[in-house]
mmCIF file with all atom_site columns, C-alpha atoms in Angstrom:
data_model
loop_
_atom_site.group_PDB
_atom_site.id
_atom_site.type_symbol
_atom_site.label_atom_id
_atom_site.label_alt_id
_atom_site.label_comp_id
_atom_site.label_asym_id
_atom_site.label_entity_id
_atom_site.label_seq_id
_atom_site.pdbx_PDB_ins_code
_atom_site.Cartn_x
_atom_site.Cartn_y
_atom_site.Cartn_z
_atom_site.occupancy
_atom_site.B_iso_or_equiv
_atom_site.pdbx_formal_charge
_atom_site.auth_seq_id
_atom_site.auth_comp_id
_atom_site.auth_asym_id
_atom_site.auth_atom_id
_atom_site.pdbx_PDB_model_num
ATOM 1   C CA . GLY A 1 1   ? -82.701  -29.285 70.498 1.00 0.00 ? 1   GLY A CA 1
ATOM 2   C CA . GLN A 1 2   ? -84.584  -26.643 72.414 1.00 0.00 ? 2   GLN A CA 1
ATOM 3   C CA . GLN A 1 3   ? -87.136  -24.645 70.537 1.00 0.00 ? 3   GLN A CA 1
ATOM 4   C CA . LEU A 1 4   ? -88.838  -21.483 71.646 1.00 0.00 ? 4   LEU A CA 1
ATOM 5   C CA . ASN A 1 5   ? -91.962  -20.787 69.645 1.00 0.00 ? 5   ASN A CA 1
ATOM 6   C CA . GLN A 1 6   ? -93.500  -17.358 69.780 1.00 0.00 ? 6   GLN A CA 1
ATOM 7   C CA . SER A 1 7   ? -97.047  -16.425 68.963 1.00 0.00 ? 7   SER A CA 1
ATOM 8   C CA . PRO A 1 8   ? -98.263  -14.546 67.111 1.00 0.00 ? 8   PRO A CA 1
ATOM 9   C CA . GLN A 1 9   ? -95.603  -14.385 64.412 1.00 0.00 ? 9   GLN A CA 1
ATOM 10  C CA . SER A 1 10  ? -96.638  -10.851 63.558 1.00 0.00 ? 10  SER A CA 1
ATOM 11  C CA . MET A 1 11  ? -99.327  -8.402  64.487 1.00 0.00 ? 11  MET A CA 1
ATOM 12  C CA . PHE A 1 12  ? -100.662 -5.097  63.326 1.00 0.00 ? 12  PHE A CA 1
ATOM 13  C CA . ILE A 1 13  ? -102.320 -3.006  65.972 1.00 0.00 ? 13  ILE A CA 1
ATOM 14  C CA . GLN A 1 14  ? -103.550 0.516   66.380 1.00 0.00 ? 14  GLN A CA 1
ATOM 15  C CA . GLU A 1 15  ? -101.850 3.031   68.606 1.00 0.00 ? 15  GLU A CA 1
ATOM 16  C CA . GLY A 1 16  ? -103.280 2.879   72.095 1.00 0.00 ? 16  GLY A CA 1
ATOM 17  C CA . GLU A 1 17  ? -104.187 -0.799  71.969 1.00 0.00 ? 17  GLU A CA 1
ATOM 18  C CA . ASP A 1 18  ? -102.820 -3.374  74.358 1.00 0.00 ? 18  ASP A CA 1
ATOM 19  C CA . VAL A 1 19  ? -100.661 -6.180  72.990 1.00 0.00 ? 19  VAL A CA 1
ATOM 20  C CA . SER A 1 20  ? -100.143 -9.724  74.208 1.00 0.00 ? 20  SER A CA 1
ATOM 21  C CA . MET A 1 21  ? -97.639  -12.259 72.955 1.00 0.00 ? 21  MET A CA 1
ATOM 22  C CA . ASN A 1 22  ? -96.346  -15.512 74.280 1.00 0.00 ? 22  ASN A CA 1
ATOM 23  C CA . CYS A 1 23  ? -93.419  -17.859 74.121 1.00 0.00 ? 23  CYS A CA 1
ATOM 24  C CA . THR A 1 24  ? -93.590  -21.596 74.627 1.00 0.00 ? 24  THR A CA 1
ATOM 25  C CA . SER A 1 25  ? -90.887  -24.177 75.024 1.00 0.00 ? 25  SER A CA 1
ATOM 26  C CA . SER A 1 26  ? -90.660  -27.922 74.745 1.00 0.00 ? 26  SER A CA 1
ATOM 27  C CA . SER A 1 27  ? -88.464  -27.970 77.835 1.00 0.00 ? 27  SER A CA 1
ATOM 28  C CA . ILE A 1 28  ? -88.281  -26.249 81.200 1.00 0.00 ? 28  ILE A CA 1
ATOM 29  C CA . PHE A 1 29  ? -86.487  -22.951 81.544 1.00 0.00 ? 29  PHE A CA 1
ATOM 30  C CA . ASN A 1 30  ? -85.144  -21.429 84.747 1.00 0.00 ? 30  ASN A CA 1
ATOM 31  C CA . THR A 1 31  ? -84.812  -17.949 83.303 1.00 0.00 ? 31  THR A CA 1
ATOM 32  C CA . TRP A 1 32  ? -86.862  -16.116 80.730 1.00 0.00 ? 32  TRP A CA 1
ATOM 33  C CA . LEU A 1 33  ? -85.628  -12.985 79.007 1.00 0.00 ? 33  LEU A CA 1
ATOM 34  C CA . TRP A 1 34  ? -87.579  -10.668 76.740 1.00 0.00 ? 34  TRP A CA 1
ATOM 35  C CA . TYR A 1 35  ? -85.740  -8.557  74.158 1.00 0.00 ? 35  TYR A CA 1
ATOM 36  C CA . LYS A 1 36  ? -86.764  -5.981  71.598 1.00 0.00 ? 36  LYS A CA 1
ATOM 37  C CA . GLN A 1 37  ? -84.912  -5.576  68.321 1.00 0.00 ? 37  GLN A CA 1
ATOM 38  C CA . ASP A 1 38  ? -85.329  -2.440  66.255 1.00 0.00 ? 38  ASP A CA 1
ATOM 39  C CA . PRO A 1 39  ? -84.669  -2.707  62.502 1.00 0.00 ? 39  PRO A CA 1
ATOM 40  C CA . GLY A 1 40  ? -80.956  -2.952  61.762 1.00 0.00 ? 40  GLY A CA 1
ATOM 41  C CA . GLU A 1 41  ? -79.998  -3.042  65.432 1.00 0.00 ? 41  GLU A CA 1
ATOM 42  C CA . GLY A 1 42  ? -79.049  -5.570  68.072 1.00 0.00 ? 42  GLY A CA 1
ATOM 43  C CA . PRO A 1 43  ? -81.583  -6.751  70.660 1.00 0.00 ? 43  PRO A CA 1
ATOM 44  C CA . VAL A 1 44  ? -82.076  -4.833  73.873 1.00 0.00 ? 44  VAL A CA 1
ATOM 45  C CA . LEU A 1 45  ? -83.155  -6.515  77.089 1.00 0.00 ? 45  LEU A CA 1
ATOM 46  C CA . LEU A 1 46  ? -86.610  -5.477  78.291 1.00 0.00 ? 46  LEU A CA 1
ATOM 47  C CA . ILE A 1 47  ? -87.411  -7.789  81.172 1.00 0.00 ? 47  ILE A CA 1
ATOM 48  C CA . ALA A 1 48  ? -85.757  -10.715 82.937 1.00 0.00 ? 48  ALA A CA 1
ATOM 49  C CA . LEU A 1 49  ? -87.727  -13.361 84.847 1.00 0.00 ? 49  LEU A CA 1
ATOM 50  C CA . TYR A 1 50  ? -86.177  -15.844 87.253 1.00 0.00 ? 50  TYR A CA 1
ATOM 51  C CA . LYS A 1 51  ? -88.972  -17.607 89.122 1.00 0.00 ? 51  LYS A CA 1
ATOM 52  C CA . ALA A 1 52  ? -92.055  -19.571 88.095 1.00 0.00 ? 52  ALA A CA 1
ATOM 53  C CA . GLY A 1 53  ? -95.155  -17.403 88.479 1.00 0.00 ? 53  GLY A CA 1
ATOM 54  C CA . GLU A 1 54  ? -93.128  -14.194 88.634 1.00 0.00 ? 54  GLU A CA 1
ATOM 55  C CA . LEU A 1 55  ? -94.770  -11.106 87.202 1.00 0.00 ? 55  LEU A CA 1
ATOM 56  C CA . THR A 1 56  ? -92.460  -8.204  86.390 1.00 0.00 ? 56  THR A CA 1
ATOM 57  C CA . SER A 1 57  ? -93.136  -4.796  84.885 1.00 0.00 ? 57  SER A CA 1
ATOM 58  C CA . ASN A 1 58  ? -90.981  -2.286  83.075 1.00 0.00 ? 58  ASN A CA 1
ATOM 59  C CA . GLY A 1 59  ? -93.034  0.793   82.305 1.00 0.00 ? 59  GLY A CA 1
ATOM 60  C CA . ARG A 1 60  ? -95.833  -0.220  79.964 1.00 0.00 ? 60  ARG A CA 1
ATOM 61  C CA . LEU A 1 61  ? -94.417  -3.716  79.614 1.00 0.00 ? 61  LEU A CA 1
ATOM 62  C CA . THR A 1 62  ? -95.361  -6.626  81.848 1.00 0.00 ? 62  THR A CA 1
ATOM 63  C CA . ALA A 1 63  ? -93.977  -10.126 81.553 1.00 0.00 ? 63  ALA A CA 1
ATOM 64  C CA . GLN A 1 64  ? -94.856  -13.325 83.356 1.00 0.00 ? 64  GLN A CA 1
ATOM 65  C CA . PHE A 1 65  ? -92.932  -16.527 83.958 1.00 0.00 ? 65  PHE A CA 1
ATOM 66  C CA . GLY A 1 66  ? -95.419  -19.365 83.419 1.00 0.00 ? 66  GLY A CA 1
ATOM 67  C CA . ILE A 1 67  ? -95.980  -21.712 86.330 1.00 0.00 ? 67  ILE A CA 1
ATOM 68  C CA . THR A 1 68  ? -95.151  -24.746 84.187 1.00 0.00 ? 68  THR A CA 1
ATOM 69  C CA . ARG A 1 69  ? -91.787  -23.091 83.449 1.00 0.00 ? 69  ARG A CA 1
ATOM 70  C CA . LYS A 1 70  ? -92.380  -23.888 79.794 1.00 0.00 ? 70  LYS A CA 1
ATOM 71  C CA . ASP A 1 71  ? -93.895  -20.598 78.801 1.00 0.00 ? 71  ASP A CA 1
ATOM 72  C CA . SER A 1 72  ? -93.763  -16.861 79.276 1.00 0.00 ? 72  SER A CA 1
ATOM 73  C CA . PHE A 1 73  ? -95.954  -13.946 78.295 1.00 0.00 ? 73  PHE A CA 1
ATOM 74  C CA . LEU A 1 74  ? -95.293  -10.326 77.424 1.00 0.00 ? 74  LEU A CA 1
ATOM 75  C CA . ASN A 1 75  ? -97.921  -7.629  77.484 1.00 0.00 ? 75  ASN A CA 1
ATOM 76  C CA . ILE A 1 76  ? -97.582  -4.067  76.226 1.00 0.00 ? 76  ILE A CA 1
ATOM 77  C CA . SER A 1 77  ? -100.198 -1.610  77.330 1.00 0.00 ? 77  SER A CA 1
ATOM 78  C CA . ALA A 1 78  ? -101.300 1.461   75.407 1.00 0.00 ? 78  ALA A CA 1
ATOM 79  C CA . SER A 1 79  ? -98.983  0.852   72.466 1.00 0.00 ? 79  SER A CA 1
ATOM 80  C CA . ILE A 1 80  ? -97.208  3.753   70.787 1.00 0.00 ? 80  ILE A CA 1
ATOM 81  C CA . PRO A 1 81  ? -95.473  3.949   67.386 1.00 0.00 ? 81  PRO A CA 1
ATOM 82  C CA . SER A 1 82  ? -92.004  3.413   68.873 1.00 0.00 ? 82  SER A CA 1
ATOM 83  C CA . ASP A 1 83  ? -93.109  -0.020  70.099 1.00 0.00 ? 83  ASP A CA 1
ATOM 84  C CA . VAL A 1 84  ? -92.625  -1.194  66.516 1.00 0.00 ? 84  VAL A CA 1
ATOM 85  C CA . GLY A 1 85  ? -89.991  -3.899  66.255 1.00 0.00 ? 85  GLY A CA 1
ATOM 86  C CA . ILE A 1 86  ? -89.383  -7.560  66.814 1.00 0.00 ? 86  ILE A CA 1
ATOM 87  C CA . TYR A 1 87  ? -89.837  -9.012  70.267 1.00 0.00 ? 87  TYR A CA 1
ATOM 88  C CA . PHE A 1 88  ? -87.845  -12.081 71.180 1.00 0.00 ? 88  PHE A CA 1
ATOM 89  C CA . CYS A 1 89  ? -88.040  -14.321 74.175 1.00 0.00 ? 89  CYS A CA 1
ATOM 90  C CA . ALA A 1 90  ? -84.840  -16.080 75.148 1.00 0.00 ? 90  ALA A CA 1
ATOM 91  C CA . GLY A 1 91  ? -83.539  -18.426 77.751 1.00 0.00 ? 91  GLY A CA 1
ATOM 92  C CA . PRO A 1 92  ? -80.383  -20.282 78.643 1.00 0.00 ? 92  PRO A CA 1
ATOM 93  C CA . ALA A 1 93  ? -79.542  -23.082 76.233 1.00 0.00 ? 93  ALA A CA 1
ATOM 94  C CA . ALA A 1 94  ? -79.747  -26.568 77.710 1.00 0.00 ? 94  ALA A CA 1
ATOM 95  C CA . GLY A 1 95  ? -76.843  -27.410 79.937 1.00 0.00 ? 95  GLY A CA 1
ATOM 96  C CA . THR A 1 96  ? -75.366  -23.906 79.923 1.00 0.00 ? 96  THR A CA 1
ATOM 97  C CA . ALA A 1 97  ? -75.529  -20.889 82.153 1.00 0.00 ? 97  ALA A CA 1
ATOM 98  C CA . SER A 1 98  ? -74.581  -18.252 79.619 1.00 0.00 ? 98  SER A CA 1
ATOM 99  C CA . LYS A 1 99  ? -75.551  -19.288 76.087 1.00 0.00 ? 99  LYS A CA 1
ATOM 100 C CA . LEU A 1 100 ? -78.890  -17.965 74.922 1.00 0.00 ? 100 LEU A CA 1
ATOM 101 C CA . THR A 1 101 ? -81.531  -19.661 72.826 1.00 0.00 ? 101 THR A CA 1
ATOM 102 C CA . PHE A 1 102 ? -83.801  -17.161 71.118 1.00 0.00 ? 102 PHE A CA 1
ATOM 103 C CA . GLY A 1 103 ? -87.446  -17.562 70.226 1.00 0.00 ? 103 GLY A CA 1
ATOM 104 C CA . THR A 1 104 ? -88.857  -17.239 66.736 1.00 0.00 ? 104 THR A CA 1
ATOM 105 C CA . GLY A 1 105 ? -89.890  -13.637 67.358 1.00 0.00 ? 105 GLY A CA 1
ATOM 106 C CA . THR A 1 106 ? -93.066  -11.577 67.181 1.00 0.00 ? 106 THR A CA 1
ATOM 107 C CA . ARG A 1 107 ? -93.029  -8.679  64.753 1.00 0.00 ? 107 ARG A CA 1
ATOM 108 C CA . LEU A 1 108 ? -95.114  -5.761  65.950 1.00 0.00 ? 108 LEU A CA 1
ATOM 109 C CA . GLN A 1 109 ? -96.423  -3.010  63.709 1.00 0.00 ? 109 GLN A CA 1
ATOM 110 C CA . VAL A 1 110 ? -98.305  -0.087  65.198 1.00 0.00 ? 110 VAL A CA 1
ATOM 111 C CA . THR A 1 111 ? -100.545 2.047   63.054 1.00 0.00 ? 111 THR A CA 1
ATOM 112 C CA . LEU A 1 112 ? -101.663 5.524   63.948 1.00 0.00 ? 112 LEU A CA 1
ATOM 113 C CA . GLY B 2 1   ? -74.988  1.476   80.876 1.00 0.00 ? 1   GLY B CA 1
ATOM 114 C CA . ALA B 2 2   ? -72.859  -1.123  79.173 1.00 0.00 ? 2   ALA B CA 1
ATOM 115 C CA . VAL B 2 3   ? -72.058  -0.385  75.541 1.00 0.00 ? 3   VAL B CA 1
ATOM 116 C CA . VAL B 2 4   ? -70.961  -2.818  72.871 1.00 0.00 ? 4   VAL B CA 1
ATOM 117 C CA . SER B 2 5   ? -69.858  -1.599  69.472 1.00 0.00 ? 5   SER B CA 1
ATOM 118 C CA . GLN B 2 6   ? -69.319  -3.383  66.192 1.00 0.00 ? 6   GLN B CA 1
ATOM 119 C CA . HIS B 2 7   ? -67.275  -2.333  63.224 1.00 0.00 ? 7   HIS B CA 1
ATOM 120 C CA . PRO B 2 8   ? -68.047  -2.072  60.415 1.00 0.00 ? 8   PRO B CA 1
ATOM 121 C CA . SER B 2 9   ? -71.796  -1.620  60.526 1.00 0.00 ? 9   SER B CA 1
ATOM 122 C CA . ARG B 2 10  ? -72.096  -2.609  56.875 1.00 0.00 ? 10  ARG B CA 1
ATOM 123 C CA . VAL B 2 11  ? -69.710  -4.299  54.498 1.00 0.00 ? 11  VAL B CA 1
ATOM 124 C CA . ILE B 2 12  ? -69.985  -5.396  50.908 1.00 0.00 ? 12  ILE B CA 1
ATOM 125 C CA . CYS B 2 13  ? -67.348  -7.699  49.540 1.00 0.00 ? 13  CYS B CA 1
ATOM 126 C CA . LYS B 2 14  ? -66.644  -9.860  46.528 1.00 0.00 ? 14  LYS B CA 1
ATOM 127 C CA . SER B 2 15  ? -67.042  -13.583 46.649 1.00 0.00 ? 15  SER B CA 1
ATOM 128 C CA . GLY B 2 16  ? -63.837  -15.298 47.743 1.00 0.00 ? 16  GLY B CA 1
ATOM 129 C CA . THR B 2 17  ? -62.526  -12.471 49.899 1.00 0.00 ? 17  THR B CA 1
ATOM 130 C CA . SER B 2 18  ? -62.272  -12.427 53.681 1.00 0.00 ? 18  SER B CA 1
ATOM 131 C CA . VAL B 2 19  ? -64.010  -9.984  55.960 1.00 0.00 ? 19  VAL B CA 1
ATOM 132 C CA . LYS B 2 20  ? -63.171  -9.101  59.552 1.00 0.00 ? 20  LYS B CA 1
ATOM 133 C CA . ILE B 2 21  ? -65.802  -7.846  61.990 1.00 0.00 ? 21  ILE B CA 1
ATOM 134 C CA . GLU B 2 22  ? -64.832  -6.328  65.326 1.00 0.00 ? 22  GLU B CA 1
ATOM 135 C CA . CYS B 2 23  ? -66.823  -6.413  68.535 1.00 0.00 ? 23  CYS B CA 1
ATOM 136 C CA . ARG B 2 24  ? -65.769  -4.174  71.400 1.00 0.00 ? 24  ARG B CA 1
ATOM 137 C CA . SER B 2 25  ? -67.058  -3.703  74.911 1.00 0.00 ? 25  SER B CA 1
ATOM 138 C CA . LEU B 2 26  ? -66.526  0.002   75.457 1.00 0.00 ? 26  LEU B CA 1
ATOM 139 C CA . ASP B 2 27  ? -66.974  0.464   79.174 1.00 0.00 ? 27  ASP B CA 1
ATOM 140 C CA . PHE B 2 28  ? -66.579  -2.958  80.739 1.00 0.00 ? 28  PHE B CA 1
ATOM 141 C CA . GLN B 2 29  ? -64.440  -6.037  80.580 1.00 0.00 ? 29  GLN B CA 1
ATOM 142 C CA . ALA B 2 30  ? -65.940  -9.040  78.865 1.00 0.00 ? 30  ALA B CA 1
ATOM 143 C CA . THR B 2 31  ? -64.409  -12.415 79.513 1.00 0.00 ? 31  THR B CA 1
ATOM 144 C CA . THR B 2 32  ? -66.995  -13.960 77.220 1.00 0.00 ? 32  THR B CA 1
ATOM 145 C CA . MET B 2 33  ? -68.368  -12.728 73.936 1.00 0.00 ? 33  MET B CA 1
ATOM 146 C CA . PHE B 2 34  ? -70.856  -14.433 71.671 1.00 0.00 ? 34  PHE B CA 1
ATOM 147 C CA . TRP B 2 35  ? -71.355  -14.276 67.929 1.00 0.00 ? 35  TRP B CA 1
ATOM 148 C CA . TYR B 2 36  ? -74.796  -14.660 66.388 1.00 0.00 ? 36  TYR B CA 1
ATOM 149 C CA . ARG B 2 37  ? -76.076  -14.762 62.857 1.00 0.00 ? 37  ARG B CA 1
ATOM 150 C CA . GLN B 2 38  ? -79.480  -13.525 61.795 1.00 0.00 ? 38  GLN B CA 1
ATOM 151 C CA . PHE B 2 39  ? -81.069  -14.059 58.399 1.00 0.00 ? 39  PHE B CA 1
ATOM 152 C CA . PRO B 2 40  ? -83.839  -11.702 57.222 1.00 0.00 ? 40  PRO B CA 1
ATOM 153 C CA . LYS B 2 41  ? -87.016  -12.068 59.251 1.00 0.00 ? 41  LYS B CA 1
ATOM 154 C CA . LYS B 2 42  ? -85.465  -14.845 61.282 1.00 0.00 ? 42  LYS B CA 1
ATOM 155 C CA . SER B 2 43  ? -84.263  -15.252 64.821 1.00 0.00 ? 43  SER B CA 1
ATOM 156 C CA . LEU B 2 44  ? -80.740  -14.953 66.181 1.00 0.00 ? 44  LEU B CA 1
ATOM 157 C CA . MET B 2 45  ? -78.743  -18.149 65.939 1.00 0.00 ? 45  MET B CA 1
ATOM 158 C CA . LEU B 2 46  ? -75.703  -18.578 68.146 1.00 0.00 ? 46  LEU B CA 1
ATOM 159 C CA . MET B 2 47  ? -72.604  -19.337 66.111 1.00 0.00 ? 47  MET B CA 1
ATOM 160 C CA . ALA B 2 48  ? -69.848  -19.456 68.693 1.00 0.00 ? 48  ALA B CA 1
ATOM 161 C CA . THR B 2 49  ? -68.712  -18.506 72.160 1.00 0.00 ? 49  THR B CA 1
ATOM 162 C CA . SER B 2 50  ? -65.512  -16.538 72.423 1.00 0.00 ? 50  SER B CA 1
ATOM 163 C CA . ASN B 2 51  ? -63.512  -16.636 75.627 1.00 0.00 ? 51  ASN B CA 1
ATOM 164 C CA . GLU B 2 52  ? -60.621  -14.280 76.226 1.00 0.00 ? 52  GLU B CA 1
ATOM 165 C CA . GLY B 2 53  ? -57.303  -16.039 75.901 1.00 0.00 ? 53  GLY B CA 1
ATOM 166 C CA . SER B 2 54  ? -58.671  -19.366 74.725 1.00 0.00 ? 54  SER B CA 1
ATOM 167 C CA . LYS B 2 55  ? -60.092  -20.990 71.622 1.00 0.00 ? 55  LYS B CA 1
ATOM 168 C CA . ALA B 2 56  ? -63.646  -20.255 70.673 1.00 0.00 ? 56  ALA B CA 1
ATOM 169 C CA . THR B 2 57  ? -66.262  -22.965 70.940 1.00 0.00 ? 57  THR B CA 1
ATOM 170 C CA . TYR B 2 58  ? -68.523  -23.364 67.945 1.00 0.00 ? 58  TYR B CA 1
ATOM 171 C CA . GLU B 2 59  ? -72.117  -24.486 67.750 1.00 0.00 ? 59  GLU B CA 1
ATOM 172 C CA . GLN B 2 60  ? -72.991  -27.587 65.825 1.00 0.00 ? 60  GLN B CA 1
ATOM 173 C CA . GLY B 2 61  ? -72.973  -26.987 62.090 1.00 0.00 ? 61  GLY B CA 1
ATOM 174 C CA . VAL B 2 62  ? -70.795  -23.857 62.211 1.00 0.00 ? 62  VAL B CA 1
ATOM 175 C CA . GLU B 2 63  ? -67.525  -24.264 60.309 1.00 0.00 ? 63  GLU B CA 1
ATOM 176 C CA . LYS B 2 64  ? -64.693  -23.119 62.542 1.00 0.00 ? 64  LYS B CA 1
ATOM 177 C CA . ASP B 2 65  ? -62.295  -22.792 59.624 1.00 0.00 ? 65  ASP B CA 1
ATOM 178 C CA . LYS B 2 66  ? -64.673  -20.512 57.816 1.00 0.00 ? 66  LYS B CA 1
ATOM 179 C CA . PHE B 2 67  ? -65.631  -18.333 60.763 1.00 0.00 ? 67  PHE B CA 1
ATOM 180 C CA . LEU B 2 68  ? -62.416  -17.524 62.581 1.00 0.00 ? 68  LEU B CA 1
ATOM 181 C CA . ILE B 2 69  ? -62.831  -15.992 66.007 1.00 0.00 ? 69  ILE B CA 1
ATOM 182 C CA . ASN B 2 70  ? -60.150  -14.284 68.031 1.00 0.00 ? 70  ASN B CA 1
ATOM 183 C CA . HIS B 2 71  ? -60.665  -12.869 71.530 1.00 0.00 ? 71  HIS B CA 1
ATOM 184 C CA . ALA B 2 72  ? -57.313  -11.290 72.180 1.00 0.00 ? 72  ALA B CA 1
ATOM 185 C CA . SER B 2 73  ? -58.291  -8.931  74.977 1.00 0.00 ? 73  SER B CA 1
ATOM 186 C CA . LEU B 2 74  ? -61.043  -8.406  77.535 1.00 0.00 ? 74  LEU B CA 1
ATOM 187 C CA . THR B 2 75  ? -62.647  -5.772  75.331 1.00 0.00 ? 75  THR B CA 1
ATOM 188 C CA . LEU B 2 76  ? -62.227  -7.082  71.796 1.00 0.00 ? 76  LEU B CA 1
ATOM 189 C CA . SER B 2 77  ? -63.353  -10.105 69.831 1.00 0.00 ? 77  SER B CA 1
ATOM 190 C CA . THR B 2 78  ? -63.093  -10.431 66.064 1.00 0.00 ? 78  THR B CA 1
ATOM 191 C CA . LEU B 2 79  ? -64.967  -12.626 63.622 1.00 0.00 ? 79  LEU B CA 1
ATOM 192 C CA . THR B 2 80  ? -63.338  -13.232 60.260 1.00 0.00 ? 80  THR B CA 1
ATOM 193 C CA . VAL B 2 81  ? -65.460  -14.709 57.512 1.00 0.00 ? 81  VAL B CA 1
ATOM 194 C CA . THR B 2 82  ? -62.961  -16.412 55.262 1.00 0.00 ? 82  THR B CA 1
ATOM 195 C CA . SER B 2 83  ? -63.494  -16.954 51.540 1.00 0.00 ? 83  SER B CA 1
ATOM 196 C CA . ALA B 2 84  ? -66.929  -15.418 51.774 1.00 0.00 ? 84  ALA B CA 1
ATOM 197 C CA . HIS B 2 85  ? -69.706  -16.555 49.445 1.00 0.00 ? 85  HIS B CA 1
ATOM 198 C CA . PRO B 2 86  ? -73.144  -15.097 48.776 1.00 0.00 ? 86  PRO B CA 1
ATOM 199 C CA . GLU B 2 87  ? -74.752  -17.556 51.197 1.00 0.00 ? 87  GLU B CA 1
ATOM 200 C CA . ASP B 2 88  ? -72.670  -15.963 53.984 1.00 0.00 ? 88  ASP B CA 1
ATOM 201 C CA . SER B 2 89  ? -74.584  -12.720 53.501 1.00 0.00 ? 89  SER B CA 1
ATOM 202 C CA . SER B 2 90  ? -76.323  -12.085 56.773 1.00 0.00 ? 90  SER B CA 1
ATOM 203 C CA . PHE B 2 91  ? -76.606  -9.829  59.815 1.00 0.00 ? 91  PHE B CA 1
ATOM 204 C CA . TYR B 2 92  ? -73.893  -10.700 62.317 1.00 0.00 ? 92  TYR B CA 1
ATOM 205 C CA . ILE B 2 93  ? -74.424  -9.633  65.915 1.00 0.00 ? 93  ILE B CA 1
ATOM 206 C CA . CYS B 2 94  ? -72.067  -9.950  68.843 1.00 0.00 ? 94  CYS B CA 1
ATOM 207 C CA . SER B 2 95  ? -72.794  -9.790  72.535 1.00 0.00 ? 95  SER B CA 1
ATOM 208 C CA . ALA B 2 96  ? -70.521  -9.334  75.503 1.00 0.00 ? 96  ALA B CA 1
ATOM 209 C CA . MET B 2 97  ? -70.959  -10.577 79.014 1.00 0.00 ? 97  MET B CA 1
ATOM 210 C CA . LYS B 2 98  ? -69.478  -8.843  82.006 1.00 0.00 ? 98  LYS B CA 1
ATOM 211 C CA . ALA B 2 99  ? -67.026  -10.921 83.967 1.00 0.00 ? 99  ALA B CA 1
ATOM 212 C CA . GLY B 2 100 ? -68.579  -12.716 86.912 1.00 0.00 ? 100 GLY B CA 1
ATOM 213 C CA . THR B 2 101 ? -72.191  -12.003 86.001 1.00 0.00 ? 101 THR B CA 1
ATOM 214 C CA . VAL B 2 102 ? -75.187  -14.022 84.936 1.00 0.00 ? 102 VAL B CA 1
ATOM 215 C CA . ILE B 2 103 ? -77.020  -14.480 81.692 1.00 0.00 ? 103 ILE B CA 1
ATOM 216 C CA . ASP B 2 104 ? -79.111  -11.333 81.778 1.00 0.00 ? 104 ASP B CA 1
ATOM 217 C CA . THR B 2 105 ? -76.033  -9.130  81.611 1.00 0.00 ? 105 THR B CA 1
ATOM 218 C CA . GLN B 2 106 ? -75.293  -10.011 78.026 1.00 0.00 ? 106 GLN B CA 1
ATOM 219 C CA . TYR B 2 107 ? -75.142  -6.784  76.046 1.00 0.00 ? 107 TYR B CA 1
ATOM 220 C CA . PHE B 2 108 ? -75.589  -6.824  72.301 1.00 0.00 ? 108 PHE B CA 1
ATOM 221 C CA . GLY B 2 109 ? -73.795  -4.860  69.642 1.00 0.00 ? 109 GLY B CA 1
ATOM 222 C CA . PRO B 2 110 ? -75.653  -3.022  66.865 1.00 0.00 ? 110 PRO B CA 1
ATOM 223 C CA . GLY B 2 111 ? -74.840  -5.686  64.298 1.00 0.00 ? 111 GLY B CA 1
ATOM 224 C CA . THR B 2 112 ? -72.886  -5.847  61.035 1.00 0.00 ? 112 THR B CA 1
ATOM 225 C CA . ARG B 2 113 ? -74.661  -6.412  57.762 1.00 0.00 ? 113 ARG B CA 1
ATOM 226 C CA . LEU B 2 114 ? -72.505  -8.438  55.397 1.00 0.00 ? 114 LEU B CA 1
ATOM 227 C CA . THR B 2 115 ? -73.342  -8.614  51.723 1.00 0.00 ? 115 THR B CA 1
ATOM 228 C CA . VAL B 2 116 ? -71.253  -10.895 49.549 1.00 0.00 ? 116 VAL B CA 1
ATOM 229 C CA . LEU B 2 117 ? -71.552  -10.284 45.825 1.00 0.00 ? 117 LEU B CA 1
#
């Protein structure tokens, strides 16, 4: 089945640093979604990407849809303590328009 | 914004009992709701798709007789874990999709943590 692998698995950074993470797939995706999950909560959508090469920002977050359509990247600039959480990429499961396949997640810890 | 609630937020039950979890879309109608399961430090795994007025469709490996899903109205879906066992302990998350929209309008509930003793 489809697998979305995220890298790194976890990261510890200092407040103010920029963060980069990526998501790779064994198959082509037509939509990439990036979510953040706070501890004990459901995921919240951060950015949606629909076109290969697309670069979209949401405040300090910027995400890119890879031109091969098999990867996507999320960058966070000038991290702050509330950026702590798990970041998931997701995309439509093969052969469906509404079911989501989630990536393995990147756990972010921000130290002061 | 669209709000999805889940009740209860936490539940502890004895092995062998059944537990019902509710998922409600508070300010929109959801023809489709999804149920996910998340183990500690793991990703969300889709369990089933719940469509209003019809039978749920389950992902491969998910026992439909153990995880009963009912989507009786456009704002409510329920997941009942029947004869729960310790291995069913997990974080269960629902999402709801607005009627007539695309995949990025799936809104997630806050989750229900189930602990089976």
